[in-house]
PDB file of C-alpha atoms in Angstrom:
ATOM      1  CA  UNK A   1     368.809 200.477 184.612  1.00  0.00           C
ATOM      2  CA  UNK A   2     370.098 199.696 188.216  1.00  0.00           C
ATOM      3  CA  UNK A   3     373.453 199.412 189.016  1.00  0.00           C
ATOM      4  CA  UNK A   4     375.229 196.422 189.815  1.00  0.00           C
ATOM      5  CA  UNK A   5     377.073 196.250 193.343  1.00  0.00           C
ATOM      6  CA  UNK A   6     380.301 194.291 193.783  1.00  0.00           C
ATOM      7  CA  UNK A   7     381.308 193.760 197.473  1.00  0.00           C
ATOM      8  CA  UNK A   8     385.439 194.928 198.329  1.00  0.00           C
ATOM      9  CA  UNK A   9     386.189 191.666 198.814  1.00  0.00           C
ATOM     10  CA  UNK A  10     384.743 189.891 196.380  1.00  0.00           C
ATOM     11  CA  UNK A  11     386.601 189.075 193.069  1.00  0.00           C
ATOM     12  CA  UNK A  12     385.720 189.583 189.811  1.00  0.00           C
ATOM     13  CA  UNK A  13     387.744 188.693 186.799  1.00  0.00           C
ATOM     14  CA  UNK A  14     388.559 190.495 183.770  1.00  0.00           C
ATOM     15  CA  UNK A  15     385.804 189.408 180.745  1.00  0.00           C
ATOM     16  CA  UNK A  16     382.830 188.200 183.486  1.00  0.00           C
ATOM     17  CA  UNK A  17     379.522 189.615 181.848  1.00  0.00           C
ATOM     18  CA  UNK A  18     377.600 191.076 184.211  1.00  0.00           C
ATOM     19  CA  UNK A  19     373.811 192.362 183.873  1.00  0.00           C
ATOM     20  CA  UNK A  20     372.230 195.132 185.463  1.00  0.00           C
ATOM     21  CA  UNK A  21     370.826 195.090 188.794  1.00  0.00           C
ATOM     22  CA  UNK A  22     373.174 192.160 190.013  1.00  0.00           C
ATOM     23  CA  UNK A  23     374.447 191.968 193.441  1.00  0.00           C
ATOM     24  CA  UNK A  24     377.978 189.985 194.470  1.00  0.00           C
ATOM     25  CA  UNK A  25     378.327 189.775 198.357  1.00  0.00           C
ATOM     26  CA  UNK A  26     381.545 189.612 199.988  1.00  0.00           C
ATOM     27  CA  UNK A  27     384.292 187.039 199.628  1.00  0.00           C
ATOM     28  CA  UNK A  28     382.353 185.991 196.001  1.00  0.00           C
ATOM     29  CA  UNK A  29     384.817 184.865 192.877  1.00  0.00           C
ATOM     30  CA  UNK A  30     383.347 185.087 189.769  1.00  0.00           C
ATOM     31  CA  UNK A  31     385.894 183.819 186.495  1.00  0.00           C
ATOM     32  CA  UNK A  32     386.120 185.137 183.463  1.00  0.00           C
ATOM     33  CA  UNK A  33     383.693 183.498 181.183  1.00  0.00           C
ATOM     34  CA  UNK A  34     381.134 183.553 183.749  1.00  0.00           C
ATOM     35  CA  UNK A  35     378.095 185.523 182.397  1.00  0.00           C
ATOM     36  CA  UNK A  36     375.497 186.951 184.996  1.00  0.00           C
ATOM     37  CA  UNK A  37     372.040 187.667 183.973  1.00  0.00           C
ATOM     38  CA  UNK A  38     369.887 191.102 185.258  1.00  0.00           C
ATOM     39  CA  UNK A  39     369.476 191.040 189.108  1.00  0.00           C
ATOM     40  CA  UNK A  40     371.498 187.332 189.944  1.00  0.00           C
ATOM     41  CA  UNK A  41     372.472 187.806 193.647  1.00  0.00           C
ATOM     42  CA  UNK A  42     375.531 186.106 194.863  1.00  0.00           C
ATOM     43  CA  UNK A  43     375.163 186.563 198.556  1.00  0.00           C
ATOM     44  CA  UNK A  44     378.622 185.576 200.144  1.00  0.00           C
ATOM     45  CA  UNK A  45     381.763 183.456 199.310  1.00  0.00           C
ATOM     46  CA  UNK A  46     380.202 181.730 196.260  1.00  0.00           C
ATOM     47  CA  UNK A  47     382.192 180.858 193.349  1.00  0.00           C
ATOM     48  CA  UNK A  48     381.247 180.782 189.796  1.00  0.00           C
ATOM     49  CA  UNK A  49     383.785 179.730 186.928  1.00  0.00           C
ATOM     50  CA  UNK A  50     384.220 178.199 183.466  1.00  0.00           C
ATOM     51  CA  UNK A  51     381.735 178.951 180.728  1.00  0.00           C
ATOM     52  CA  UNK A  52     378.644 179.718 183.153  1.00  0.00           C
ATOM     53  CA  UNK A  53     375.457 181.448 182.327  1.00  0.00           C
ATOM     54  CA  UNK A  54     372.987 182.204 185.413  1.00  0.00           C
ATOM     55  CA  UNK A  55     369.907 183.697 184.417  1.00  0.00           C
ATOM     56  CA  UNK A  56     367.980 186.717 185.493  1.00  0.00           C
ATOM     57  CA  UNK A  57     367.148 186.577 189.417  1.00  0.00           C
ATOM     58  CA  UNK A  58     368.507 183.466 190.493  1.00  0.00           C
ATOM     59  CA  UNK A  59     369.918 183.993 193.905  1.00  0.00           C
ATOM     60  CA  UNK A  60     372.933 181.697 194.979  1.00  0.00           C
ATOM     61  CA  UNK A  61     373.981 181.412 198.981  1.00  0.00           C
ATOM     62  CA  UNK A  62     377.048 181.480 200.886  1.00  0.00           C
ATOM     63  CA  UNK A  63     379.902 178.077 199.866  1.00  0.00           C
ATOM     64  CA  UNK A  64     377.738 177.095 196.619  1.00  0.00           C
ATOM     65  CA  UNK A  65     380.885 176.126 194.162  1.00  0.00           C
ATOM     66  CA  UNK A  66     379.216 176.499 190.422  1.00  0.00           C
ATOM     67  CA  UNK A  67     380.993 176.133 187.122  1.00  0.00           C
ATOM     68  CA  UNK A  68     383.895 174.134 188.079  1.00  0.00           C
ATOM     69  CA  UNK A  69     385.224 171.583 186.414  1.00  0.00           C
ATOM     70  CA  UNK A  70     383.281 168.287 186.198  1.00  0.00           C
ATOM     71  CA  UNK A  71     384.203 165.006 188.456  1.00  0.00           C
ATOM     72  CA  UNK A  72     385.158 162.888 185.808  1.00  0.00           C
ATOM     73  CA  UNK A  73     388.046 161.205 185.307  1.00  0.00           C
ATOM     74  CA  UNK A  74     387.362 161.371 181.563  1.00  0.00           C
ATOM     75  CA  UNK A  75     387.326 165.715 181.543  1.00  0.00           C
ATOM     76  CA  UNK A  76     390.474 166.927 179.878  1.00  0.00           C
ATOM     77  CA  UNK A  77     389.727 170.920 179.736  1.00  0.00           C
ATOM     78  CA  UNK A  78     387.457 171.040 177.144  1.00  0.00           C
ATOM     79  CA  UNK A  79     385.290 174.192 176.717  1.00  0.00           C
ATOM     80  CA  UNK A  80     382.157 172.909 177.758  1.00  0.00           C
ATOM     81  CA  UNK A  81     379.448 175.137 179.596  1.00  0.00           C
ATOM     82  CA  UNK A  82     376.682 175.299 182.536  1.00  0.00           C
ATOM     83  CA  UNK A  83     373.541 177.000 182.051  1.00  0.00           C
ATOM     84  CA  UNK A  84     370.801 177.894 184.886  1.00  0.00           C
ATOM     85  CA  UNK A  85     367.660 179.098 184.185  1.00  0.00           C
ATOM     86  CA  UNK A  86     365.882 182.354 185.860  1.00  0.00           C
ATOM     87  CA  UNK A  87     364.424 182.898 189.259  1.00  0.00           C
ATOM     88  CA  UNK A  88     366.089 179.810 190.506  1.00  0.00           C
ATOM     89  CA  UNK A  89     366.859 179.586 194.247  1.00  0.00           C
ATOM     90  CA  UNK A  90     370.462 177.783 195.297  1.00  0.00           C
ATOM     91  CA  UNK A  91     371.326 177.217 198.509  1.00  0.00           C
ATOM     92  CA  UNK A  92     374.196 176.216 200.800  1.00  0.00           C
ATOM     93  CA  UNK A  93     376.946 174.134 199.777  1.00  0.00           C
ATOM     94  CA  UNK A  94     375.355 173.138 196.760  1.00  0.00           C
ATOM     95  CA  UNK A  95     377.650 172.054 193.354  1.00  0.00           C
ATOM     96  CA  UNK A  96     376.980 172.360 190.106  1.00  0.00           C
ATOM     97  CA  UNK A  97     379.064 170.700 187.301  1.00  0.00           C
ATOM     98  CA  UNK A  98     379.305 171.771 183.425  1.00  0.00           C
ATOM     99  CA  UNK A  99     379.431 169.139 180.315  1.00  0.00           C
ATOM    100  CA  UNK A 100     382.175 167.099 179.108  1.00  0.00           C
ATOM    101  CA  UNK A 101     383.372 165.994 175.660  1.00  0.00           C
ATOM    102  CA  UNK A 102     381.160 162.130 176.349  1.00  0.00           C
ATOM    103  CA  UNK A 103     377.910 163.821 176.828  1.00  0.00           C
ATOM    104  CA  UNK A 104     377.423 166.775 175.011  1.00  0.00           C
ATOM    105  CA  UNK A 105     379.132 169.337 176.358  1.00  0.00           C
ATOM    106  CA  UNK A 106     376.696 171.329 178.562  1.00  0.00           C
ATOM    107  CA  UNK A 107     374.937 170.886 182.081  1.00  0.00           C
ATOM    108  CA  UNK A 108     371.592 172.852 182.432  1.00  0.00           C
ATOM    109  CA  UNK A 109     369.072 173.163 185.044  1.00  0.00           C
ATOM    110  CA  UNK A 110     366.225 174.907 184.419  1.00  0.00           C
ATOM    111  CA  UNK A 111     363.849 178.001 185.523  1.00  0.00           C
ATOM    112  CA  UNK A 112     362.408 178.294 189.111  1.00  0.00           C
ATOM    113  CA  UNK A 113     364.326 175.549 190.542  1.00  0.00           C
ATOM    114  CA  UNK A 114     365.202 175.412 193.999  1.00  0.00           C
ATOM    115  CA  UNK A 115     368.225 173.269 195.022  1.00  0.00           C
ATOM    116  CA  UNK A 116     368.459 173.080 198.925  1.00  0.00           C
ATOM    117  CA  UNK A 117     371.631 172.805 200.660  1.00  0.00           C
ATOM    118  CA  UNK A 118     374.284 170.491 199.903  1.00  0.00           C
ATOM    119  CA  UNK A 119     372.836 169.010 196.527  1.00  0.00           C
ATOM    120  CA  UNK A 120     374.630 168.081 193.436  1.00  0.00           C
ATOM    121  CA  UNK A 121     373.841 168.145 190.065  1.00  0.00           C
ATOM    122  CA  UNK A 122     376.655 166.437 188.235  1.00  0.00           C
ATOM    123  CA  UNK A 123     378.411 166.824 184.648  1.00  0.00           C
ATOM    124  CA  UNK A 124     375.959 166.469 181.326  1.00  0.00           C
ATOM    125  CA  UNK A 125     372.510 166.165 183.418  1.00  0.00           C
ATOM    126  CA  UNK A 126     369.690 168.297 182.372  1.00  0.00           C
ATOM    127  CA  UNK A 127     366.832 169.134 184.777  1.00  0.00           C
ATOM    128  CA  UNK A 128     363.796 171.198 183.737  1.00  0.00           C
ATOM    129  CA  UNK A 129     361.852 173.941 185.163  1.00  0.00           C
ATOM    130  CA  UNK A 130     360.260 173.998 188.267  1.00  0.00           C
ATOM    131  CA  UNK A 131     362.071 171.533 190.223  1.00  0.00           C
ATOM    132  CA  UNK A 132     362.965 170.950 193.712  1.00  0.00           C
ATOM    133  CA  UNK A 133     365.976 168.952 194.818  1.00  0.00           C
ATOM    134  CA  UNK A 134     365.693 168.789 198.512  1.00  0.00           C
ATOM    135  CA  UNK A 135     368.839 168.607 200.714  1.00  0.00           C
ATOM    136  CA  UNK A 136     372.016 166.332 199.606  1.00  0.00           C
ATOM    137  CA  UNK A 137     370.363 165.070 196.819  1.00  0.00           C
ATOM    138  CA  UNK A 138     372.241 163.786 194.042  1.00  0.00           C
ATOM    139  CA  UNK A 139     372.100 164.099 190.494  1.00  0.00           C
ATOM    140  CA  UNK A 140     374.633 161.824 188.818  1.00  0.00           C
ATOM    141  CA  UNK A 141     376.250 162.507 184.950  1.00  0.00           C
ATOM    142  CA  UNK A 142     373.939 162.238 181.947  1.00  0.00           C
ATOM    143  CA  UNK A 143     370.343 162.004 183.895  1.00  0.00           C
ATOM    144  CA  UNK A 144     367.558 163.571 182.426  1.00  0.00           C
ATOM    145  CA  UNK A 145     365.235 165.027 185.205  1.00  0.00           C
ATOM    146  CA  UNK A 146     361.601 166.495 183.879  1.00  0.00           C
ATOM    147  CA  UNK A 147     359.703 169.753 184.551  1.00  0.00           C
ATOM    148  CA  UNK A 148     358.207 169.899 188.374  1.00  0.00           C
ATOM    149  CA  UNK A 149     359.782 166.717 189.564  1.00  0.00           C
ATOM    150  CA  UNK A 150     360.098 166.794 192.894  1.00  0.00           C
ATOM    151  CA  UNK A 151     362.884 164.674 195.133  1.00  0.00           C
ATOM    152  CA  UNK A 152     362.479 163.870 199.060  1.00  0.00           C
ATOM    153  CA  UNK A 153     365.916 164.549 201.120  1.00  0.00           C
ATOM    154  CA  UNK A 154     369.178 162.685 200.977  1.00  0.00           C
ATOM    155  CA  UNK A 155     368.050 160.966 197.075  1.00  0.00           C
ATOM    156  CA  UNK A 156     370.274 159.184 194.878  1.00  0.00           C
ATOM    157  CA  UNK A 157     369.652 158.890 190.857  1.00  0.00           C
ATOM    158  CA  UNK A 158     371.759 156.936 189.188  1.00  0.00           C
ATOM    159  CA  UNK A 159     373.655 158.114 185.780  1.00  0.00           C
ATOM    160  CA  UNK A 160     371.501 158.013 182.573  1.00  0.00           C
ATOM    161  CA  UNK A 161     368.843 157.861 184.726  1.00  0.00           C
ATOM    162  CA  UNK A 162     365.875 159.394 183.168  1.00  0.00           C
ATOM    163  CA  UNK A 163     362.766 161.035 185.586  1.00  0.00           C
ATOM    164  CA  UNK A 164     359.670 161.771 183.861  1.00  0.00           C
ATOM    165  CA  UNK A 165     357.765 165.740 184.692  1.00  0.00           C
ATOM    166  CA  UNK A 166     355.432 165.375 187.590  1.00  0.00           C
ATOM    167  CA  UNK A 167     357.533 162.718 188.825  1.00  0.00           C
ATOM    168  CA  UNK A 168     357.609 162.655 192.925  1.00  0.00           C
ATOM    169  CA  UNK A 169     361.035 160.643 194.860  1.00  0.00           C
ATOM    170  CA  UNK A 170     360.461 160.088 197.988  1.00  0.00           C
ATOM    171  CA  UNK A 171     363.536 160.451 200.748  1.00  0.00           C
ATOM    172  CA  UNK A 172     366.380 158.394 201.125  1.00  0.00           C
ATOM    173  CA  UNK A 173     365.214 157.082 197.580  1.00  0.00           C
ATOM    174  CA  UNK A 174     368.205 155.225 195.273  1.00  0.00           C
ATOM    175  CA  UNK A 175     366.574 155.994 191.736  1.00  0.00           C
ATOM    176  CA  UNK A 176     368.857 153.271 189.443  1.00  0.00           C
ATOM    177  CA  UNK A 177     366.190 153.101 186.699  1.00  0.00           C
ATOM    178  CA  UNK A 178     363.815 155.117 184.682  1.00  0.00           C
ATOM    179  CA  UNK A 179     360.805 156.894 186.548  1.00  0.00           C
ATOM    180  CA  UNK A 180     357.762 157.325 184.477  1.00  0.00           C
ATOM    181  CA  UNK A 181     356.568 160.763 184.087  1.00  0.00           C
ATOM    182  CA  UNK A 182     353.305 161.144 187.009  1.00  0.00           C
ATOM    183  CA  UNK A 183     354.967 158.688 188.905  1.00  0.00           C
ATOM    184  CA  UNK A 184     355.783 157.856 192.213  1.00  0.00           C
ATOM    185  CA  UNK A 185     359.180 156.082 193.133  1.00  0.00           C
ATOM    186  CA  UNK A 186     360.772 155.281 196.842  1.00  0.00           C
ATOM    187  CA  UNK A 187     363.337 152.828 198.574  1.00  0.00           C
ATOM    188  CA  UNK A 188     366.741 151.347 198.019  1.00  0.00           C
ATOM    189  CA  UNK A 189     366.686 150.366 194.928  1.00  0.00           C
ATOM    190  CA  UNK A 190     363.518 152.678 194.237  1.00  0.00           C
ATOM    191  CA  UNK A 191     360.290 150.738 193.022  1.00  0.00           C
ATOM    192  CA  UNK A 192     357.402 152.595 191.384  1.00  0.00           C
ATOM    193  CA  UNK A 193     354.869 153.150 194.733  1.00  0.00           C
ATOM    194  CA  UNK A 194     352.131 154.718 192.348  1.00  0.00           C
ATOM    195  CA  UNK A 195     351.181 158.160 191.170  1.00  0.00           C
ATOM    196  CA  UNK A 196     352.497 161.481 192.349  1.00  0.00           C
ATOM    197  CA  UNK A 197     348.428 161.729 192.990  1.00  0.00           C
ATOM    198  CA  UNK A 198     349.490 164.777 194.994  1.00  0.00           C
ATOM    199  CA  UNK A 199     351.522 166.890 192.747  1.00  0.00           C
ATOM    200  CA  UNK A 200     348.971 166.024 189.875  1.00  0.00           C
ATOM    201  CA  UNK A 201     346.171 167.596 192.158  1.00  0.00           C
ATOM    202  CA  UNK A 202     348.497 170.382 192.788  1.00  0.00           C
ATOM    203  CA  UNK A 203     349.083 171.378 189.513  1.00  0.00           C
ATOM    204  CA  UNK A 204     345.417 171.580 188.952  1.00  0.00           C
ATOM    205  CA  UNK A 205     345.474 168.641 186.472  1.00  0.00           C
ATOM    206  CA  UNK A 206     341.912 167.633 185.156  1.00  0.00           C
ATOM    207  CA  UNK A 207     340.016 165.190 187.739  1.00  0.00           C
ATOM    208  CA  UNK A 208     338.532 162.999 185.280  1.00  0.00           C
ATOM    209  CA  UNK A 209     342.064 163.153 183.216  1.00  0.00           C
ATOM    210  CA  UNK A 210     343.820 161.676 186.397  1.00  0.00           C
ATOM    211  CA  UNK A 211     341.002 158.912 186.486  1.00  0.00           C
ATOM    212  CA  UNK A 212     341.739 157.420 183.000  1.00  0.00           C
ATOM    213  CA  UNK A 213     345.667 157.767 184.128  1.00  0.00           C
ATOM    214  CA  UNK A 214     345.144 155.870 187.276  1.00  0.00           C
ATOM    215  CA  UNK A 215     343.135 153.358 184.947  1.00  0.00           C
ATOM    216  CA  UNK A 216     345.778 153.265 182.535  1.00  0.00           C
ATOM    217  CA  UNK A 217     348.570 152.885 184.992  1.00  0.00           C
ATOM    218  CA  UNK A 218     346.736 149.535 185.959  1.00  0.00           C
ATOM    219  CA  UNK A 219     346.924 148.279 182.902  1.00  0.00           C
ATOM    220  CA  UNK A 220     350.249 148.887 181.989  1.00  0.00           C
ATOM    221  CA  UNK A 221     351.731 147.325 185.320  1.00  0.00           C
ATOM    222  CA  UNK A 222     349.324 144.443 186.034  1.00  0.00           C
ATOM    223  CA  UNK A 223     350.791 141.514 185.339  1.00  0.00           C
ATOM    224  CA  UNK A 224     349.232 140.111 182.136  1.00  0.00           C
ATOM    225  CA  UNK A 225     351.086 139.458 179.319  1.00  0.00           C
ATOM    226  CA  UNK A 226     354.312 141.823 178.402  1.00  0.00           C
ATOM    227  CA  UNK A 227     354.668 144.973 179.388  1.00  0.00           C
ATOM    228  CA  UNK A 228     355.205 145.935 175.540  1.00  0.00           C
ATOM    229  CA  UNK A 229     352.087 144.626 175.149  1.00  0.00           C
ATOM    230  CA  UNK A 230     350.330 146.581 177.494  1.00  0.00           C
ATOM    231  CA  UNK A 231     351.996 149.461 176.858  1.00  0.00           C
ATOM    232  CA  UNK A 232     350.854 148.925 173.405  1.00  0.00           C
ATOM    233  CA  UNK A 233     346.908 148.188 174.613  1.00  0.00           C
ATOM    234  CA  UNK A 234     346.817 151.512 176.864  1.00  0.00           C
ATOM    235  CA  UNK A 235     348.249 153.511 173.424  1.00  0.00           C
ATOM    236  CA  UNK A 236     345.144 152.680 172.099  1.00  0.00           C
ATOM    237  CA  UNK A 237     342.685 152.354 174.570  1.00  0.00           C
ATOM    238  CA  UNK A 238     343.514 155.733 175.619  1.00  0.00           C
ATOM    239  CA  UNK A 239     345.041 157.281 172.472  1.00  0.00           C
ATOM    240  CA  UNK A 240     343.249 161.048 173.540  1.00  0.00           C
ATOM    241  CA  UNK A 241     344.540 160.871 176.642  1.00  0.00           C
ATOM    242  CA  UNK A 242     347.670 163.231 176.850  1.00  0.00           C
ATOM    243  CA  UNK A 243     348.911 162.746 180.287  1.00  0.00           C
ATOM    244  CA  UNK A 244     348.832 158.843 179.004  1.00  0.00           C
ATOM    245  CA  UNK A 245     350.581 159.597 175.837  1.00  0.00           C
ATOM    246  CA  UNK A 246     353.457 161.167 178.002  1.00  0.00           C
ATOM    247  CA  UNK A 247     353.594 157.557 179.792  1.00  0.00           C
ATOM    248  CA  UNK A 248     353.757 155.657 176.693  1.00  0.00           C
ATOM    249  CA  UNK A 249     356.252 157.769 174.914  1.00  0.00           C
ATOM    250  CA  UNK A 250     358.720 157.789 177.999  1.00  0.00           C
ATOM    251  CA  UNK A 251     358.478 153.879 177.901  1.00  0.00           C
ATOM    252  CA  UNK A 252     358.894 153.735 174.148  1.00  0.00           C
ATOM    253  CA  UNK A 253     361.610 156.399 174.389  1.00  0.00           C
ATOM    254  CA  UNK A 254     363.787 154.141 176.622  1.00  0.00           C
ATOM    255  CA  UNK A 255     367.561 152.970 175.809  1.00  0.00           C
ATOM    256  CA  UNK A 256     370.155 153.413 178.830  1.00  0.00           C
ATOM    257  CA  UNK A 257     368.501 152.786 181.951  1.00  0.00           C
ATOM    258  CA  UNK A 258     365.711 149.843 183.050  1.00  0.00           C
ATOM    259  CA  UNK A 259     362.347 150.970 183.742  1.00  0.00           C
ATOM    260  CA  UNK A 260     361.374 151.715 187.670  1.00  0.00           C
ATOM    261  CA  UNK A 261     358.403 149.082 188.332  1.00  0.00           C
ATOM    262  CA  UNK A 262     356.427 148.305 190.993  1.00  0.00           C
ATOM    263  CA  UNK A 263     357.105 145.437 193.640  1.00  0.00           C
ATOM    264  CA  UNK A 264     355.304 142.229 192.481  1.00  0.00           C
ATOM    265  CA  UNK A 265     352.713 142.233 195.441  1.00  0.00           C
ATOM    266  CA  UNK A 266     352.182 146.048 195.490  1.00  0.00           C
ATOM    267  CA  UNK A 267     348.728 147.018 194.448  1.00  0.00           C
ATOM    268  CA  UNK A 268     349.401 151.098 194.501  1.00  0.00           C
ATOM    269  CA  UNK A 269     348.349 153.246 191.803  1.00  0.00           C
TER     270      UNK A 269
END
C-alpha cells in the first residue's frame, strides 16, 4: 500500500481517517471526523472539517473550505455529514456545506464531478455523478441536481429546485423552478429553450430514441389542453420509450418547486 504524505505545515487532527496513498499539501487543516478515502490529494491550504467523507482520488485545490458548518440560520450544531464521491475534481475557492436537522442531515455530491472555481454547493443538496458546475455557480439548500447535468458559468438554482440527468443550464442562468431531465434551460428567470440535443448526442444516446423525445417534448409543451393532460397523452403514446418515461415521472414526481417551461412564442425543442 503507498504511504500517505502530510506536508510540515499542514494540520491534521487527532481521529481524521486517512487512506492510503493520500497526499495533504502545505498549509492544509483537516478536523477530526474528517475521513479521507485512498489517494484524495489536498494540494495547498484547503480545509476539511465536520463529519466529511471524500472518496478515493478526488483532488481538492488551494482555499476550497469543505465540511464547515452550513449557512443557515436554522443550524444549531447538529451532527450532520458531507459526502463526495470518487475521482471528483474541486477547484479554487470552492465551498461545500453538510446537512442540517430541516433536510435530512447530509449534503452529497457525487462521483466524477468537477466543480470549477468559486462554486457552492449549499446545505442538504444532492448532486449526482458526472456533473460539472462551472465557475461561481450556485447550488442553493435542498436542490436535487441529476447525473451529467451540466451548468454554464456564474448559474443560480434556486432552493428545492430540482434538475433532471442530462439536463444542460446555460450561463448567467437563474434556475427558480424544476428542469426536466434532457432539458435545456437559460435566462433570468430560466425558461425551458429545448433539449440538451448536445449532451444527448454526447452520451451516445440512441438516434431514433432522441426522435420520439423531441416528438414527445412537443406534445407535452404545445399548448393544447393541460399540461396534465398531455403529460398524461405522451405516457401513453410513448409508454416504451424510457428517456420519455424519465420526463413524465419528473413531472409527476413534482411538489416544491414550479415546473421550468418554455416562453409562450418559443418554438425550440
Amino acid at each position: 500500500m503507498t504511504e500517505s504524505t502530510i506536508h510540515p505545515t499542514a494540520i491534521v487532527a487527532p481521529g481524521a481517517q486517512i487512506g492510503a496513498g493520500v497526499k495533504i499539501g502545505p498549509f492544509c487543516m483537516v478536523g477530526e471526523n474528517a475521513v479521507l478515502h485512498d489517494g484524495v490529494e489536498l494540494i495547498s491550504h484547503v480545509v476539511v472539517d465536520g463529519r466529511t467523507a471524500i472518496g478515493a482520488d478526488t483532488r481538492i485545490f488551494p482555499f476550497a473550505s469543505v465540511g464547515h458548518q452550513p449557512q443557515d440560520l436554522k443550524f444549531h450544531g447538529e451532527e450532520s455529514r458531507l459526502e463526495i464521491g470518487a475521482r471528483c475534481t474541486i477547484r479554487e475557492s470552492v465551498t461545500i456545506n453538510p446537512g442540517t436537522e430541516g433536510g435530512g442531515m447530509l449534503t452529497k455530491v457525487g462521483d466524477d464531478c468537477l466543480l470549477m472555481a468559486g462554486s457552492h454547493v449549499a446545505h442538504d443538496a444532492i448532486v449526482g455523478n458526472n456533473v460539472v458546475l462551472a465557475n461561481y455557480v450556485g447550488i442553493a439548500g435542498h436542490a436535487v441536481v441529476g447525473d451529467y447535468v451540466r451548468f454554464g458559468g456564474i448559474c443560480a438554482v434556486h432552493q428545492k429546485v430540482r434538475i433532471g440527468s442530462h439536463a444542460f443550464i446555460g450561463a448567467h442562468s437563474m434556475v427558480d423552478g424544476d428542469v426536466i431531465p434532457y432539458g435545456m434551460a437559460v435566462g433570468n428567470r430560466a425558461r425551458l429553450a429545448g433539449l440538451n440535443l448536445v449532451g444527448l448526442r454526447r452520451a451516445s444516446l440512441d438516434r431514433e430514441a432522441i426522435h420520439r423525445l423531441r416528438a414527445a417534448y412537443r406534445m407535452i409543451f404545445s399548448s393544447e389542453g393541460t399540461l396534465r393532460e398531455r403529460v398524461d397523452d405522451a405516457a401513453v403514446m410513448f409508454k416504451d420509450e424510457s428517456l420519455v418515461q424519465d420526463v413524465v415521472a419528473f413531472i409527476a414526481s413534482a411538489k416544491d418547486r414550479p415546473l421550468t417551461l418554455p416562453r409562450a412564442d418559443s418554438d425550440e425543442e
